[in-house]
Structure formats: structure tokens, C-alpha cells
Coordinates of C-alpha atoms in Angstrom, one line a residue:
M18 CA -36.3 -17.9 144.5
T19 CA -34.0 -20.3 146.0
T20 CA -35.4 -23.7 147.9
R21 CA -33.9 -22.2 150.9
A22 CA -36.2 -19.2 150.1
R23 CA -38.2 -20.6 149.1
T24 CA -38.5 -22.6 152.5
R25 CA -38.7 -20.1 155.1
R26 CA -41.0 -17.8 153.0
L27 CA -44.0 -20.8 153.1
Y28 CA -42.0 -21.1 156.9
G29 CA -43.7 -17.4 157.5
V30 CA -46.9 -18.7 156.0
H31 CA -47.8 -21.9 158.2
A32 CA -46.6 -20.4 161.6
L33 CA -49.1 -17.4 160.9
A34 CA -52.1 -19.5 159.9
D35 CA -51.0 -21.9 162.7
T36 CA -51.0 -18.6 164.8
V37 CA -53.9 -16.9 163.9
T38 CA -56.1 -20.2 164.6
M39 CA -54.7 -20.4 168.1
L40 CA -56.1 -17.0 169.3
R41 CA -59.5 -17.3 167.2
R42 CA -59.2 -20.5 169.7
S43 CA -57.9 -17.9 172.8
L44 CA -60.8 -15.6 172.1
R45 CA -63.4 -18.0 171.5
H46 CA -62.2 -19.0 175.1
A47 CA -62.6 -15.9 176.1
W48 CA -66.6 -15.3 175.0
R49 CA -67.8 -18.5 176.4
S50 CA -66.1 -17.7 180.1
P51 CA -66.5 -13.8 180.1
S52 CA -65.7 -14.0 183.4
M53 CA -61.9 -13.2 183.3
T54 CA -62.7 -10.2 181.0
L55 CA -65.7 -9.0 183.1
T56 CA -62.7 -9.3 187.2
V57 CA -60.2 -8.0 184.5
V58 CA -62.5 -4.8 182.9
G59 CA -64.3 -4.5 187.0
M60 CA -61.8 -3.6 189.4
P61 CA -60.3 -0.1 187.3
V62 CA -64.0 0.6 186.8
V63 CA -65.0 0.5 190.6
T64 CA -61.7 1.9 191.7
L65 CA -61.9 4.9 188.7
L66 CA -65.5 6.0 190.7
L67 CA -63.9 5.2 193.9
F68 CA -61.1 7.7 193.1
T69 CA -63.7 10.3 191.3
Y70 CA -66.4 10.4 194.4
V71 CA -64.6 9.1 197.3
L72 CA -61.5 10.7 197.3
G73 CA -61.6 13.0 194.7
G74 CA -61.7 15.5 196.2
A75 CA -58.9 15.3 199.0
L76 CA -57.2 13.7 196.5
G77 CA -58.0 17.1 194.0
D78 CA -57.3 19.7 196.8
G79 CA -53.7 18.3 198.0
I80 CA -52.1 18.6 194.6
G81 CA -53.2 21.8 193.8
G82 CA -53.3 23.5 190.6
P83 CA -56.8 22.9 187.8
Y84 CA -57.4 19.5 190.2
A85 CA -58.2 21.5 193.5
R86 CA -61.9 21.6 194.3
G87 CA -62.3 18.0 193.1
G88 CA -63.5 19.5 190.0
A89 CA -60.3 18.3 187.4
Y90 CA -59.4 15.5 189.6
V91 CA -61.3 12.9 187.4
D92 CA -58.8 14.5 184.6
Y93 CA -55.8 14.0 186.4
V94 CA -56.5 10.2 187.8
A95 CA -58.5 9.4 184.7
P96 CA -55.0 7.8 182.1
G97 CA -53.7 6.1 185.6
I98 CA -56.5 3.8 186.0
I99 CA -56.8 3.2 182.1
L100 CA -53.2 1.8 182.3
T101 CA -54.4 -0.4 185.4
A102 CA -56.6 -1.6 183.0
A103 CA -53.8 -2.4 180.2
T104 CA -52.0 -4.3 183.6
A105 CA -55.2 -6.6 184.9
G106 CA -54.7 -8.4 181.0
A107 CA -52.4 -9.5 182.3
L108 CA -53.9 -12.0 184.4
V109 CA -56.1 -13.4 182.3
T110 CA -52.6 -15.0 180.2
A111 CA -50.7 -16.1 183.1
V112 CA -53.8 -18.6 184.4
A113 CA -55.0 -19.4 180.2
V114 CA -51.5 -20.5 179.6
C115 CA -51.7 -22.2 183.3
V116 CA -54.4 -24.5 182.4
D117 CA -53.7 -25.2 178.4
V118 CA -49.9 -26.4 180.3
T119 CA -51.9 -28.2 183.3
D120 CA -54.1 -30.0 181.5
G121 CA -51.5 -31.8 179.1
L122 CA -52.3 -29.4 176.3
G123 CA -49.5 -26.9 175.9
D124 CA -47.0 -30.7 175.5
R125 CA -49.8 -31.6 172.6
F126 CA -50.1 -29.1 170.6
R127 CA -45.7 -29.1 171.2
T128 CA -45.6 -32.4 170.0
M129 CA -48.1 -31.6 166.6
A130 CA -47.4 -30.7 163.5
I131 CA -47.6 -26.9 163.9
S132 CA -45.6 -23.7 164.8
R133 CA -43.8 -24.0 168.5
A134 CA -43.8 -20.6 168.5
S135 CA -48.2 -20.1 168.1
F136 CA -48.9 -21.8 170.7
L137 CA -47.3 -18.7 172.7
T138 CA -48.5 -15.5 170.2
G139 CA -52.2 -16.5 170.4
H140 CA -52.5 -16.3 174.2
V141 CA -50.1 -13.1 174.3
V142 CA -52.6 -11.9 170.9
G143 CA -55.8 -12.9 172.4
S144 CA -55.0 -11.0 175.9
L145 CA -54.0 -8.1 173.9
V146 CA -57.5 -7.6 171.8
Q147 CA -59.1 -8.8 175.0
T148 CA -57.3 -5.9 177.1
L149 CA -57.8 -3.0 174.6
L150 CA -61.4 -3.4 174.5
S151 CA -61.2 -3.7 177.9
V152 CA -59.7 -0.3 177.5
L153 CA -62.2 0.9 176.1
L154 CA -64.9 0.3 178.3
V155 CA -62.9 1.7 181.5
L156 CA -62.5 5.1 179.2
A157 CA -65.8 4.9 178.3
V158 CA -66.9 5.0 181.9
A159 CA -64.3 7.2 182.2
V160 CA -65.3 10.2 180.7
L161 CA -69.6 9.3 182.0
A162 CA -68.0 10.3 185.2
G163 CA -66.8 13.8 183.7
F164 CA -63.0 12.9 181.4
R165 CA -62.8 14.6 179.0
P166 CA -59.4 14.6 176.8
D167 CA -58.3 16.7 174.2
A168 CA -56.1 14.9 172.4
T169 CA -55.5 15.4 168.8
P170 CA -56.5 11.7 166.1
V171 CA -52.5 11.6 166.1
E172 CA -52.4 11.9 169.8
W173 CA -54.7 9.3 170.2
L174 CA -53.0 6.9 168.2
A175 CA -49.6 7.7 170.4
A176 CA -52.2 6.2 173.5
F177 CA -52.6 3.4 172.5
G178 CA -50.0 2.4 171.2
V179 CA -48.1 3.0 174.2
L180 CA -51.4 0.6 176.3
T181 CA -50.5 -1.7 173.2
L182 CA -46.4 -2.3 174.2
L183 CA -47.3 -1.9 178.6
T184 CA -49.8 -4.8 178.1
L185 CA -47.1 -6.6 175.3
A186 CA -44.9 -5.5 178.2
L187 CA -46.2 -6.8 180.8
T188 CA -47.9 -10.3 179.0
W189 CA -45.0 -11.9 178.4
P190 CA -44.0 -12.4 181.2
A191 CA -47.8 -13.6 182.3
A192 CA -47.7 -16.5 179.9
L193 CA -43.3 -17.3 181.3
V194 CA -45.6 -17.4 184.8
G195 CA -48.1 -19.8 183.2
L196 CA -46.0 -22.0 182.2
V197 CA -43.8 -22.5 185.1
A198 CA -46.6 -21.7 187.8
R199 CA -48.2 -25.6 189.7
T200 CA -52.0 -24.5 189.6
P201 CA -54.0 -21.4 188.3
E202 CA -54.5 -20.3 191.4
T203 CA -51.1 -19.7 191.0
A204 CA -51.1 -18.1 188.2
S205 CA -53.7 -15.9 189.1
N206 CA -51.7 -14.8 192.0
V207 CA -48.4 -14.2 190.7
P208 CA -49.2 -11.3 188.6
M209 CA -51.7 -10.1 190.7
P210 CA -48.3 -7.3 192.9
V211 CA -47.5 -5.8 189.0
Q212 CA -51.4 -4.7 189.4
F213 CA -50.5 -2.4 192.3
L214 CA -47.0 -1.1 191.3
P215 CA -49.3 2.1 189.3
F216 CA -50.0 2.9 192.9
L217 CA -46.7 3.2 193.6
G218 CA -46.1 5.7 190.9
S219 CA -48.0 9.1 189.1
A220 CA -51.1 7.4 188.5
V221 CA -53.1 9.1 191.7
V222 CA -51.1 11.7 193.2
P223 CA -47.6 13.1 192.4
P224 CA -44.4 11.4 193.2
E225 CA -43.2 15.0 194.6
T226 CA -45.6 14.3 197.2
M227 CA -44.9 11.5 198.7
P228 CA -42.0 10.5 201.3
A229 CA -38.3 10.6 200.2
G230 CA -38.2 6.6 199.8
L231 CA -41.4 5.6 198.2
R232 CA -40.9 8.8 196.1
W233 CA -37.8 8.0 194.9
F234 CA -39.3 4.5 194.3
A235 CA -41.9 6.3 191.9
E236 CA -40.2 8.4 189.8
Y237 CA -37.7 5.1 189.0
Q238 CA -40.2 2.8 188.4
P239 CA -41.3 1.7 184.8
F240 CA -45.6 2.9 185.6
T241 CA -44.2 6.0 186.1
P242 CA -43.5 7.4 183.0
A243 CA -45.3 5.3 181.1
T244 CA -48.5 7.1 183.2
D245 CA -47.0 10.5 182.5
T246 CA -46.7 9.7 178.5
L247 CA -50.5 8.5 178.6
R248 CA -51.8 11.4 180.9
G249 CA -49.7 13.9 178.7
L250 CA -51.4 13.1 175.1
L251 CA -54.5 13.1 176.6
T252 CA -55.2 16.3 178.3
G253 CA -52.4 17.8 177.2
T254 CA -49.6 18.0 180.5
A255 CA -45.9 18.3 179.6
V256 CA -44.8 14.7 178.6
G257 CA -40.8 15.6 178.1
G258 CA -38.2 12.6 178.5
S259 CA -41.1 10.6 179.9
A260 CA -42.0 9.1 175.8
L261 CA -38.3 7.4 175.8
A262 CA -38.5 6.4 178.6
A263 CA -41.9 4.6 178.9
V264 CA -40.7 2.6 175.3
A265 CA -37.4 1.9 176.5
W266 CA -38.9 1.0 180.1
C267 CA -41.3 -1.2 177.8
G268 CA -39.9 -2.4 174.9
G269 CA -37.0 -4.0 177.3
L270 CA -40.0 -5.8 179.1
A271 CA -41.5 -7.8 176.5
A272 CA -38.9 -8.9 174.6
V273 CA -37.2 -9.9 178.0
G274 CA -40.2 -11.5 178.6
Y275 CA -40.7 -13.4 175.2
V276 CA -36.8 -15.0 174.7
W277 CA -37.7 -16.4 179.0
A278 CA -41.3 -17.6 177.6
R279 CA -40.0 -18.5 174.8
S280 CA -37.3 -20.3 176.1
A281 CA -38.9 -22.0 178.2
F282 CA -42.1 -23.5 176.2
D283 CA -39.4 -24.8 173.9
R284 CA -37.4 -26.5 176.7
G285 CA -40.8 -28.1 177.5
A286 CA -41.8 -25.7 181.5
G287 CA -44.8 -27.7 182.2
R288 CA -44.5 -30.6 181.1
R289 CA -46.4 -31.5 185.2
G290 CA -49.7 -32.1 183.4
V291 CA -48.6 -34.2 180.0
P292 CA -48.9 -38.1 181.1
E293 CA -45.9 -39.5 179.3
A294 CA -44.1 -36.5 180.9
R295 CA -44.6 -38.3 184.1
G296 CA -44.0 -41.8 182.0
G297 CA -46.1 -42.7 179.7
P298 CA -46.7 -46.5 178.9
G299 CA -43.5 -48.1 177.5
V300 CA -41.3 -45.1 179.8
P301 CA -39.4 -45.3 182.3
G302 CA -42.0 -44.6 185.2
G303 CA -44.4 -45.6 183.0
P304 CA -47.3 -48.8 183.1
G305 CA -44.6 -51.0 181.2
G306 CA -41.7 -49.2 181.6
P307 CA -38.9 -49.4 183.8
G308 CA -39.2 -48.6 187.9
G309 CA -43.2 -48.4 186.6
P310 CA -46.3 -51.2 187.3
G311 CA -46.4 -54.1 185.6
Y312 CA -42.6 -53.2 184.2
E313 CA -41.5 -57.2 184.2
G314 CA -37.5 -56.3 182.4

């Protein structure tokens, strides 16, 4: 083994170890502060119960077919609501990253002898674990409400693959939001509109029932193929080209979000919380530094 190959291998081992350490830190924070996780689970559960027991009869009759008379509307709406649980995980990532940055921890990690990728990757993977656990809880509530998926083991694996890819597609851009947001409140508000996009797709009613302009948006936005793919895998409806479109959308968004977030972190986005960034001791603008208090030069 050449020296360069040995160096790359050691770097890869250290990067993995640093990422695992950051992941454990993220999960420990989630365990000690479960309020955010409960919020992520609570909204989809309330929405599911609302659309099943309050609006299900009228919406099921409007859709017609096997969903008429409200009897099986939960089979139509449950996959869409489960998908909204995946979108809610982005909020957790944005807030967690922003809290670390505004507290100055992000820049401290940047100056330490650890892999730079581990900081954001630990947050993203930790959010992925929390989100998939939330999805399981929402799925359990859906089953209690009458949802009866008939997927095979392979289709279940494919369904969780779609949810995992969708979560990554939303979590990496959310990490970028956490880096550039000025406050955790801003970081929590920016991803909020994304949680409502599934409702402007095929989550609760087919796009064919919508007005022309909204129907065009619903058919070509990224959440519609993901919802149709998940519904097809769990309930046996036709998937068609939705699976390929969902993978393309999610893969593209995850790749762009990863590159953009890593670039922003490496450039030092979000350095407003660190004293040195504002002018630490001996640096311009800081105590004793040019332009700072106590400067006598």
C-alpha cells in the first residue's frame, strides 16, 4: 500500500469516527430535549385524524371509486400524511444547526482537528434517525385509524428507501438554512412552507380534481411523484413513472443541498456567534486589536 493510499484510508477512518461522535451527540440532544421530536410527530398525527374522521367522508365521496363513502379514504390519505412526517424532520435539522452556530460551537468544531464534514453529517444523520422513528409512529397511528397496507417485504423496503431519500433531500438544504439563519426562530420558520407542499400535490386529493393552474403545479412538483410512489408501494395502486421521477427529484435536491451546505460551512457561513469572528483579542475590531477597545497602536 502506498503512502498516499494509507493516508487516505486513515483520513477516511478518522472522518467516520468523527461523524459517529457527532451523530451520538445529536441523538443525545434529541433524547434530552424531546419537545422538538414530539412536535414533528404531533402535527402529522393531528392532520391524519382530521382528514380521516372529519373530512374523510366528503373527500372520499369526491374522489369516488374505492374511496367513496369515506370507508377507505384513510388508505388514500395515509401515505401522503406519512410523507409529511418526513418533511417535518427538516425543521429539526435547521434549528439544531442554527443553535450550534449561534452558540459558537460550529466555529469551534471548524478549528478543531476533526473532519469538517462530520459536523453537518452528524446533524443530518441524527435528523434522519429521528425522522424515520417519527414516520414509524405516524404509520402506527394510521394503522389504528384503519389504514391497511398490503405491501410485500420488498415493497416495504422500497417505501422506506423513498422516505429515506426524501428526508435526505430536505435535510441537507435545511442544514444550509441553519448555517445562514440569524436566529433559531428564523431557522424554524424558513422550512415551514415546505411542510405544506404535499397538500398542494396528491397527498389528500388527486391533482385531477384541482383547478387548471394548481393542477399543473401539483403534477410537476417533487412531492407528487414521491406520494404516488409511496401510495403505490403500500396499497398496490399504479406507480408508473412516479418512482423514477421521485428518485430523480430527491437525488438532485440531496446532492445540491449537500454541496451547497458543505461549501457554506467551509466558507465560514454563520460565524456571527463567535467572539473571534466579531474581533477577538488582538484581532481587528477586538479588544487590543486595531479599531477595538484598548488599542494603542
